Amino acid sequence: MSRRDFNIAAMPGFATIAIAAFVLLYMPIVTMVIYSFNASDSVALWGGFSLRWYAIAWENDFVKEATVRSLVLAASAAVIASALATLAALGTTRRKRFKGQTFIYVMINQPLMVPEIVTAVALLIFFAAIKKATGYTGLGYLILAHSAFCVPFAYLPIRARLEGMDLTLERAAADLYATPFQTFRRITLPLMAPGIAAGAMLSFVISLDDVIITEFVKSAGQDTLPTYMLGQLRRAVTPEVNAISTALLVLTVLMLTAFFLLTRKRG
Amino acid sequence: MALSQSARNGWLLSAPALILLAVGAAGPLLIVVIYSFLTPGDFSGVEWTFTTEAWFRVFFERDIFDDTVSAADAHLTIFWRSLKLSLLTTLATFVVGFPMAWFIATQPPNRRAAWLFLITIPFWTNLLIRTFAILEIIRNQGLLNSFLLWLGVINDPLQILYTDTAVLIGMAYVYLPLMVLPLFAAIDRFDFKLIEAGYDLYASRWQVLRRIVVPIVRPGIVAGSILVFVPSLGAYVTPRILGGGKNMMLGNFIELQFGQGRNWPLGAALSMLLLVIVLTALLAYVRVTSSEGRQNV
Amino acid sequence: MTDQAAVEARNAARHYGSGQSVVKALDDVSLTIRKGEFFTLLGPSGCGKTTLLRLIAGFETPTSGQILLSGQDITDIPPNKRKVNTVFQSYALFPHLSVAANIAFGLEMLGRPKAETAARVEEMLALVRLDQMADRKPAMLSGGQQQRVALARALAPGPEVLLLDEPLSALDLKLRKEMQLELKRLQTETGITFVFVTHDQEEALTMSDRIGVMRAGKLQQVGGPREIYNGPVNRFVADFIGETNFLTGTLEAGRVRLPSGEMLDVPEATGQGEVTLAIRPEQIRIDPEGALEARLTQTVYFGTDTHCHLQLKDGTEIVARLQSPPSGDVGLSIGETLRLSPVPGSVQVLEGD
């Protein structure tokens, strides 16, 4: 005999809506991935499996250049943002609340609160003036902008890691004759490492994804992969964009999986 | 007053990040305020002459022949469209996102992480890619129209792309995870014993949902709504790709002023207007959640 | 109290899992709870008492068997259609509603007229003495007050049966004693059948009309507090309720021969063979004529009582509880050899384990 419990957590239709929503959430992405392997010229008709569009994208110098630029930018932003966020996290956790701490929080999280288009406009105006004054039009502007908006994304996991750390470990090190620097180098930093790595990875993904700020800040000929794609979309949609998107997607998912493995609670 | 050593170290350690953010994010916002009170330059940029013209032009327009002043209908249409689409996006993501969050939160703990990961992947995936993926689905030769044609429901492809509907679908699609995640966090914290108590006291499923669950997870609902509403209002990529040139939202209109429009002060004023609306919404959120925190603790 | 059944469980079983790893949380339990009585389900954690309560409330469905409420089969009726209400262990008060709104909740769900609901809420607030707290949120109340709100909320709709799931476990000792009396008063005043779940034997003895002792998903014994305390059917019940000394021996025509060779008169015992005897510590007397010889190993002063730890000739350790004299000193010295006898009629002969 099998009887069913009265399921207190069940709500009528919720599971159906949820499953349908998950399907709809993935359908466009999956379609895009499938069509990136399409042999046909058309974006709509299926012409058999082929890596043709990946090859075309690979041979496109604009794509190659944009890819390198995107990766350099993302790596620089990740290093700078996670380094500064590490210092800030050390400064704002595990000590008595001090005056101005709220201000520091607000400043660090500011990029999350201000609409991206507003920041983009602000940076456009600011950098235009500097460009005019100095004549410098290099990648520095983009690195500065990307590092800045990546700081909150790097700060959050690092801070979470620090807050979960046991202060007595450092006291024990000090008790065993370690100098403050040795304590930091041998105890604190290794323990923080997974948080820093997670923060750097998030920063990398966030920088790699950015469209709006990059579009406004970049000088001529400084396309990143997303701004190149945006430019392509404005003209005609070619399956090449499918291939680039899929490659970018795979990269993002790999980084995210690594992030989840790093931040997963152990023991 | 001398700072304690702890506070001084705190400030010193935070200083590099603060300087970076001051130069690369927050500081330039002040320049935008200044620019909104300047005169547009001939080709682009600004003339350093103070005027409130840009702010005036946000809401009104002056006839070039007889100087009569009337409301800037074109601007108001764009404001209204941005507001309407943002609110509809928020509503749509809530209607779909609440059952999703509920579904995830009521899964057995060992499966919950996997479902959450499924929500997180689109969340971190490039917005441009996701918008592009939706474009592929809803365009005239896209999957949706092909499917409907094949079913025989329609004889000609539906023109969805480059309409407000397309922008709405696209924004709801790309911002859905922003609604689901805070809702999940709130439902996950919810004490399901309260639902038992509700059923014990004769409530129907609908009454349990409306009278017990929704009021208690309200901070999560507010958080999710803010997280969706704020980027919707400032959306740029999605309306640009799916809405085409005519169905502009505020974000695109701001961009226009720095491109073909060549009116940087107007663009600056519009940006500040957007910022004020968004910060007001955030402030209201902080008020709501902190006052509820006081009530329930 | 009448002999009519308020709640009946008929061969109710509840299994979790399946196949080899099946857990029988409730294993074929049949039980009748009478209208208007204060019935307690007593047992250690994991004995199935809470499962049985949840079957009655409707939050779980029996794997097999039936649950009846006032003679009607409610096995398949969902919890929101059963005229039973629950006081939850954690109280489960709605944090966003005031005390009054919490109490009114059930009545509103039943669609009672506003005026009637308001009057009933007033009545309930007075009943649990919280008139002044009507507009407060639960978080602003003390543990004891929250407990009262939970009670009032569950009583307000006028259930046929009130289920109480270890409701006093979160309170400190003093408050718990107070609430025991309060609960008993409420039950008497309202005349509603109470089904009370606890692992605290003292709570069960002081409050209940009848007690059902459970162990490992099975009902061990059902009876009044005196019956259970003075006539436990097996070693588990005797041991779980109160303190007990166990002696083993061989039954020979109304007398039990202990391993030491001493003979103990147990006129009420019948039959033959190996038996276990249970004697409560307070039923042991120091008696120069007593049948048992013992050596005093330790005395522990408990105020009104003094516990004397004794060793019988065969090595068995037992405890005798003597009333402390006004001086506080029972006048015995450690190592002294005494003779003991149980109060006539107090020795229980147990079967099984």
Coordinates of N, CA, C and O in Angstrom, one line a residue, chain C residues 67-121:
Chain C
I67 N -6.4 6.5 11.0 CA -6.5 7.4 12.1 C -8.0 7.9 12.1 O -8.5 8.2 11.1
L68 N -8.6 7.8 13.3 CA -10.0 8.2 13.4 C -10.2 9.4 14.3 O -9.5 9.5 15.4
L69 N -11.0 10.3 14.0 CA -11.3 11.5 14.8 C -12.8 11.4 15.1 O -13.6 11.5 14.2
S70 N -13.2 11.3 16.4 CA -14.6 11.2 16.8 C -15.3 10.1 15.9 O -16.4 10.3 15.4
G71 N -14.6 9.0 15.7 CA -15.2 7.9 15.0 C -15.2 7.9 13.5 O -15.5 7.0 12.8
Q72 N -14.7 9.1 13.0 CA -14.6 9.2 11.5 C -13.2 9.0 11.0 O -12.3 9.5 11.6
D73 N -13.1 8.2 9.9 CA -11.8 8.0 9.4 C -11.3 9.3 8.7 O -11.8 9.8 7.8
I74 N -10.2 9.8 9.2 CA -9.6 11.0 8.7 C -8.2 10.8 8.0 O -7.5 11.7 7.7
T75 N -7.9 9.5 7.8 CA -6.6 9.2 7.3 C -6.2 10.0 6.1 O -5.1 10.4 5.9
D76 N -7.2 10.2 5.2 CA -6.9 10.8 3.9 C -7.3 12.3 3.9 O -7.3 13.0 2.8
I77 N -7.7 12.8 5.0 CA -8.1 14.2 5.1 C -6.8 15.1 5.3 O -6.0 14.8 6.2
P78 N -6.6 16.2 4.5 CA -5.4 17.0 4.7 C -5.5 17.8 6.0 O -6.6 18.0 6.6
P79 N -4.3 18.2 6.5 CA -4.3 18.8 7.8 C -5.2 20.1 8.0 O -5.7 20.4 9.1
N80 N -5.3 20.8 6.9 CA -6.1 22.0 7.0 C -7.6 21.8 7.0 O -8.4 22.7 7.0
K81 N -8.0 20.5 6.9 CA -9.5 20.2 7.0 C -9.7 19.4 8.3 O -10.8 18.9 8.4
R82 N -8.7 19.2 9.2 CA -8.9 18.4 10.4 C -9.2 19.3 11.5 O -8.5 20.3 11.7
K83 N -10.2 18.9 12.3 CA -10.5 19.8 13.5 C -9.6 19.5 14.7 O -10.1 19.2 15.8
V84 N -8.3 19.5 14.4 CA -7.3 19.4 15.5 C -6.4 20.5 15.3 O -6.1 21.0 14.2
N85 N -5.9 21.0 16.4 CA -4.9 22.1 16.3 C -3.6 21.7 17.1 O -3.7 20.9 18.0
T86 N -2.5 22.3 16.7 CA -1.2 21.9 17.3 C -0.5 23.0 18.0 O -0.6 24.2 17.5
V87 N 0.1 22.7 19.1 CA 1.0 23.7 19.7 C 2.4 23.1 19.4 O 2.7 22.0 19.8
F88 N 3.1 23.8 18.6 CA 4.4 23.3 18.1 C 5.5 23.5 19.1 O 5.5 24.4 19.9
Q89 N 6.5 22.6 19.0 CA 7.6 22.6 19.9 C 8.3 24.0 19.9 O 8.7 24.5 20.9
S90 N 8.5 24.5 18.6 CA 9.2 25.8 18.5 C 8.1 26.9 18.5 O 8.5 28.0 18.1
Y91 N 6.9 26.6 18.8 CA 5.7 27.5 18.8 C 5.3 27.9 17.4 O 4.1 28.1 17.2
A92 N 6.2 28.1 16.4 CA 5.9 28.5 15.1 C 4.9 29.6 15.0 O 3.9 29.6 14.3
L93 N 5.1 30.6 15.9 CA 4.3 31.9 15.8 C 4.6 32.6 14.6 O 5.8 32.7 14.2
F94 N 3.6 33.2 13.9 CA 3.9 34.0 12.7 C 4.6 35.3 13.1 O 4.0 36.2 13.8
P95 N 5.9 35.5 12.7 CA 6.6 36.6 13.2 C 6.1 38.0 12.7 O 6.4 39.0 13.4
H96 N 5.4 38.0 11.6 CA 5.0 39.3 11.0 C 3.6 39.7 11.6 O 3.1 40.8 11.2
L97 N 3.0 38.8 12.3 CA 1.6 39.1 12.9 C 1.7 39.4 14.4 O 2.5 38.8 15.1
S98 N 0.8 40.3 14.8 CA 0.7 40.6 16.2 C 0.2 39.4 17.0 O -0.3 38.4 16.4
V99 N 0.2 39.4 18.3 CA -0.3 38.4 19.1 C -1.8 38.1 18.8 O -2.2 37.0 18.5
A100 N -2.5 39.2 18.7 CA -4.0 39.1 18.4 C -4.2 38.5 17.0 O -5.0 37.6 16.9
A101 N -3.4 38.9 16.1 CA -3.6 38.4 14.7 C -3.2 37.0 14.6 O -3.8 36.2 13.8
N102 N -2.2 36.6 15.4 CA -1.8 35.2 15.4 C -3.0 34.3 15.9 O -3.3 33.3 15.4
I103 N -3.6 34.8 17.0 CA -4.7 34.0 17.6 C -5.9 34.0 16.7 O -6.6 33.0 16.6
A104 N -6.1 35.1 15.9 CA -7.3 35.2 15.1 C -7.1 34.4 13.8 O -8.1 34.1 13.1
F105 N -5.9 34.0 13.5 CA -5.6 33.4 12.2 C -6.5 32.2 11.8 O -7.1 32.2 10.7
G106 N -6.6 31.3 12.7 CA -7.4 30.1 12.4 C -8.8 30.4 12.1 O -9.5 29.9 11.2
L107 N -9.4 31.3 13.0 CA -10.8 31.7 12.8 C -11.0 32.4 11.5 O -12.0 32.2 10.8
E108 N -10.0 33.3 11.1 CA -10.1 33.9 9.8 C -10.1 32.9 8.7 O -10.9 33.0 7.7
M109 N -9.3 32.0 8.8 CA -9.2 30.9 7.7 C -10.5 30.1 7.6 O -10.8 29.7 6.6
L110 N -11.2 30.0 8.8 CA -12.4 29.3 8.8 C -13.6 30.2 8.3 O -14.7 29.7 8.2
G111 N -13.2 31.5 8.1 CA -14.2 32.4 7.5 C -15.3 32.8 8.6 O -16.4 33.1 8.2
R112 N -14.9 32.8 9.8 CA -15.8 33.2 10.9 C -16.1 34.7 10.8 O -15.2 35.5 10.4
P113 N -17.2 35.2 11.2 CA -17.5 36.7 11.1 C -16.5 37.4 12.0 O -16.1 36.9 13.0
K114 N -16.2 38.7 11.5 CA -15.2 39.5 12.2 C -15.5 39.7 13.7 O -14.6 39.6 14.5
A115 N -16.8 40.0 14.0 CA -17.1 40.3 15.4 C -16.9 39.1 16.2 O -16.4 39.2 17.3
E116 N -17.3 37.9 15.7 CA -17.1 36.7 16.5 C -15.6 36.4 16.7 O -15.2 36.1 17.8
T117 N -14.9 36.6 15.7 CA -13.4 36.4 15.8 C -12.8 37.3 16.8 O -12.1 36.9 17.7
A118 N -13.2 38.6 16.8 CA -12.6 39.6 17.7 C -13.0 39.2 19.2 O -12.1 39.2 20.1
A119 N -14.2 38.8 19.4 CA -14.7 38.4 20.7 C -13.9 37.1 21.2 O -13.5 37.1 22.3
R120 N -13.7 36.2 20.3 CA -13.0 35.0 20.6 C -11.6 35.3 21.0 O -11.0 34.7 21.9
V121 N -10.9 36.2 20.2 CA -9.6 36.5 20.5 C -9.4 37.1 21.9 O -8.6 36.8 22.7

